[in-house]
PDB file of C-alpha atoms in Angstrom:
ATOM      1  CA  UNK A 844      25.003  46.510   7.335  1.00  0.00           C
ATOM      2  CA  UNK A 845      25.549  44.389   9.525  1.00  0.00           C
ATOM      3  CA  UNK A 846      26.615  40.552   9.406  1.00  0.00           C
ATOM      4  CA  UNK A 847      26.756  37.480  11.375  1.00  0.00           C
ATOM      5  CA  UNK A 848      29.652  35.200  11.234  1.00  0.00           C
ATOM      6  CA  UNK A 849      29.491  31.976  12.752  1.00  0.00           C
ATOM      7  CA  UNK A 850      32.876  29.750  13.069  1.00  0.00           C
ATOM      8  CA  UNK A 851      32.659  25.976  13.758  1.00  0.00           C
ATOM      9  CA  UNK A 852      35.210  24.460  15.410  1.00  0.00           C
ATOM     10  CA  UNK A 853      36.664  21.293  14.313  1.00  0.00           C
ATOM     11  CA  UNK A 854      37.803  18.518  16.245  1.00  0.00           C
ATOM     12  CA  UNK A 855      41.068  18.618  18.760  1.00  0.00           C
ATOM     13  CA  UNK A 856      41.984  22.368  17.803  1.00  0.00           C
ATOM     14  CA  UNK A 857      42.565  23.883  20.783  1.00  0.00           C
ATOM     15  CA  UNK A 858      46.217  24.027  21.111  1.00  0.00           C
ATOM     16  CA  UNK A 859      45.860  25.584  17.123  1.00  0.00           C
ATOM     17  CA  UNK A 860      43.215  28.198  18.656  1.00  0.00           C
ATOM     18  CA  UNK A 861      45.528  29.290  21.100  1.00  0.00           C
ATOM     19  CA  UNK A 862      48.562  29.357  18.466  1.00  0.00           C
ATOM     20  CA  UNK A 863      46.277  31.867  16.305  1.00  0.00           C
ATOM     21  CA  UNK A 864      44.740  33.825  18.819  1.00  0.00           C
ATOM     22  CA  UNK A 865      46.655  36.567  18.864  1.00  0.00           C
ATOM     23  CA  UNK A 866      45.904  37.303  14.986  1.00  0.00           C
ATOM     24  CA  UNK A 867      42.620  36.504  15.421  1.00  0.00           C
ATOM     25  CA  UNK A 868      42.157  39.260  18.144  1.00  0.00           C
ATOM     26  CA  UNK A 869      44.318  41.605  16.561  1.00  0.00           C
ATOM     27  CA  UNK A 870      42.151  41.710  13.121  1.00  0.00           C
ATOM     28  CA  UNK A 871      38.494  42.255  15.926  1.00  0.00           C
ATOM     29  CA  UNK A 872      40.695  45.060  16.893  1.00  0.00           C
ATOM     30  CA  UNK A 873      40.905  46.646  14.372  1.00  0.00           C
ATOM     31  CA  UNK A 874      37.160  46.410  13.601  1.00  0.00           C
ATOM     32  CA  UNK A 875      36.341  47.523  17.169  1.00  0.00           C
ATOM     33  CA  UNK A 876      38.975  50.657  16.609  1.00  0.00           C
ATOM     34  CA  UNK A 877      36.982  51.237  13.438  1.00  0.00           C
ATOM     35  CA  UNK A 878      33.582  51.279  15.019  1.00  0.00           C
ATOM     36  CA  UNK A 879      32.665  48.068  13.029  1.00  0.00           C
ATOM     37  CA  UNK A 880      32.432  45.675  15.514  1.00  0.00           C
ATOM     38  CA  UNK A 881      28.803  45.089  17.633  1.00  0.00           C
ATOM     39  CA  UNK A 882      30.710  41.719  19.969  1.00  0.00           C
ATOM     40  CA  UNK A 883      32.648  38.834  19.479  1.00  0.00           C
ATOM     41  CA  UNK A 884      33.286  35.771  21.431  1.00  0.00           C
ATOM     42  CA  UNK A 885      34.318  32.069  21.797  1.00  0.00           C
ATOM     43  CA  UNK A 886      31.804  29.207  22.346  1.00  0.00           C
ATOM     44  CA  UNK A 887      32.437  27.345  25.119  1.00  0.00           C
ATOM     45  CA  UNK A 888      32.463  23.430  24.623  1.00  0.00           C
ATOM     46  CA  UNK A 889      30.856  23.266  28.362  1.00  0.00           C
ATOM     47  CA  UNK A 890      28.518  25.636  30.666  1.00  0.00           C
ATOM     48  CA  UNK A 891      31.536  27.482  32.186  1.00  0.00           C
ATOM     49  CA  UNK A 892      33.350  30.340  31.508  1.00  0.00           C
ATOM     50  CA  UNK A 893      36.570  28.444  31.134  1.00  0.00           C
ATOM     51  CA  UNK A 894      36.146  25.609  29.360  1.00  0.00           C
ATOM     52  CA  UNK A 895      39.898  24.307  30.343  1.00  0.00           C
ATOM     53  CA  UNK A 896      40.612  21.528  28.116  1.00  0.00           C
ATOM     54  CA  UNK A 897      37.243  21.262  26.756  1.00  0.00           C
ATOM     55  CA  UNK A 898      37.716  24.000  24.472  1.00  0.00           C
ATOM     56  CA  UNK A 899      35.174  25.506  22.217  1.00  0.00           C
ATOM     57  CA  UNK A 900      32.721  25.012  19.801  1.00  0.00           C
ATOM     58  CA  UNK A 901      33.613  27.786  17.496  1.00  0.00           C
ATOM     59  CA  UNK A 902      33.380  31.497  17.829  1.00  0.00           C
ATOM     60  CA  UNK A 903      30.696  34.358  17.119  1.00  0.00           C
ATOM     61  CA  UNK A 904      31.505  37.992  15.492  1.00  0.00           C
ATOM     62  CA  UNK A 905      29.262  40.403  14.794  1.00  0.00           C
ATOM     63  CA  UNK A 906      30.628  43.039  12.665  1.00  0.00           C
ATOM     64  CA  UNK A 907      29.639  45.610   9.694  1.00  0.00           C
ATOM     65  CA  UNK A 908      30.837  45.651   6.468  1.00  0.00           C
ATOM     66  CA  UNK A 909      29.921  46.852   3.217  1.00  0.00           C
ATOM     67  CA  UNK A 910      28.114  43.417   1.657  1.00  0.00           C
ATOM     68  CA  UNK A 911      27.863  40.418   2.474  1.00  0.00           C
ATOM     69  CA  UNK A 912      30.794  39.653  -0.265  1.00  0.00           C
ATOM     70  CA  UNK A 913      33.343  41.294   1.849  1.00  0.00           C
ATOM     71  CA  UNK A 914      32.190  39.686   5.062  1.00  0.00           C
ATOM     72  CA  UNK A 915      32.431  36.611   3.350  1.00  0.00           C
ATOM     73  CA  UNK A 916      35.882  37.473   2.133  1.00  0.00           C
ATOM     74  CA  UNK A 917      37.045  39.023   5.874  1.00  0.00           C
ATOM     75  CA  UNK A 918      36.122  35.586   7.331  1.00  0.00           C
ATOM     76  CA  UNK A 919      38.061  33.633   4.716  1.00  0.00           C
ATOM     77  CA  UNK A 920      41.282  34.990   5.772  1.00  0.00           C
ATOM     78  CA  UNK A 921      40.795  34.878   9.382  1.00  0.00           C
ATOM     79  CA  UNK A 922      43.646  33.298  11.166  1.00  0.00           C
ATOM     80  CA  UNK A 923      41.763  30.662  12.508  1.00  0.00           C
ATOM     81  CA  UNK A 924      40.355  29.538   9.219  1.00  0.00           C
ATOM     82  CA  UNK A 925      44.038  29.301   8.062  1.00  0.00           C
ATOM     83  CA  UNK A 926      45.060  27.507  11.216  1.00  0.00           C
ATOM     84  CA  UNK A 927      42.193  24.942  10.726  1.00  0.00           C
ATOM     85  CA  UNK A 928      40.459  25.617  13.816  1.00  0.00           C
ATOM     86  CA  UNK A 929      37.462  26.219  12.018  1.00  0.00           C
ATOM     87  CA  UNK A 930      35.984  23.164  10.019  1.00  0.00           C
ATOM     88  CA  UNK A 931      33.113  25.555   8.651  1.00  0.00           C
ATOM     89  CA  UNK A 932      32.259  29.012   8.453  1.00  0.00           C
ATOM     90  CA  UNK A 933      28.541  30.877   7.924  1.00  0.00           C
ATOM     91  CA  UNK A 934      28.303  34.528   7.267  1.00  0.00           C
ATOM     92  CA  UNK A 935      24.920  36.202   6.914  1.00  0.00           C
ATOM     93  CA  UNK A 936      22.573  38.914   7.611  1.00  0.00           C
ATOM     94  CA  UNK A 937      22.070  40.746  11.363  1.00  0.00           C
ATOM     95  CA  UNK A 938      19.498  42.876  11.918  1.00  0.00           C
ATOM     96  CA  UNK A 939      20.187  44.780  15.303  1.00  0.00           C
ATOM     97  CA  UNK A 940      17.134  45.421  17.396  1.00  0.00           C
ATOM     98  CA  UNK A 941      18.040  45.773  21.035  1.00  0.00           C
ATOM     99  CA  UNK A 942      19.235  47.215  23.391  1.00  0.00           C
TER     100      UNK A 942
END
């Protein structure tokens, strides 16, 4: 199934989100190499594609896994949740419908 999992940035962490960035891509990767991956993205802190030092809200992956337990336990270990870019993290449910 699919699952939705929503990171929340906290405040001043863009220098960390660059510092873990390269984890962080390398584990979407290995979803997207695995067929697992639907998208995933930053959240721009402004209406532009490059926020500059405005940074980002937090980030959006869509991704399938096996339950909802081992989303939940993919998006614990993410580098940016151990860098403390994210103050909060939701993982639920997607249903895909289009396109």
């Amino acid at each position: 199934m699919w699952y939705a999992i929503e990171g929340y940035d906290g405040q001043d962490v863009l220098a960390r989100r660059g510092e873990a960035r390269p984890a962080h891509l390398a584990r979407l990767t290995e979803l997207r190499d695995a067929g697992r991956l639907l998208l995933a993205g930053p959240c721009p802190a402004i209406d532009a594609e490059d926020p500059g030092p405005a940074g980002f809200t937090g980030s959006i992956v869509i991704a399938e896994f096996e339950s909802l337990a081992a989303a939940r336990a993919w998006a614990d270990v993410d580098p940016y949740v151990a860098a403390g870019v994210y103050a909060r993290v939701e993982v639920r449910p997607f249903r895909k419908v289009l396109p």
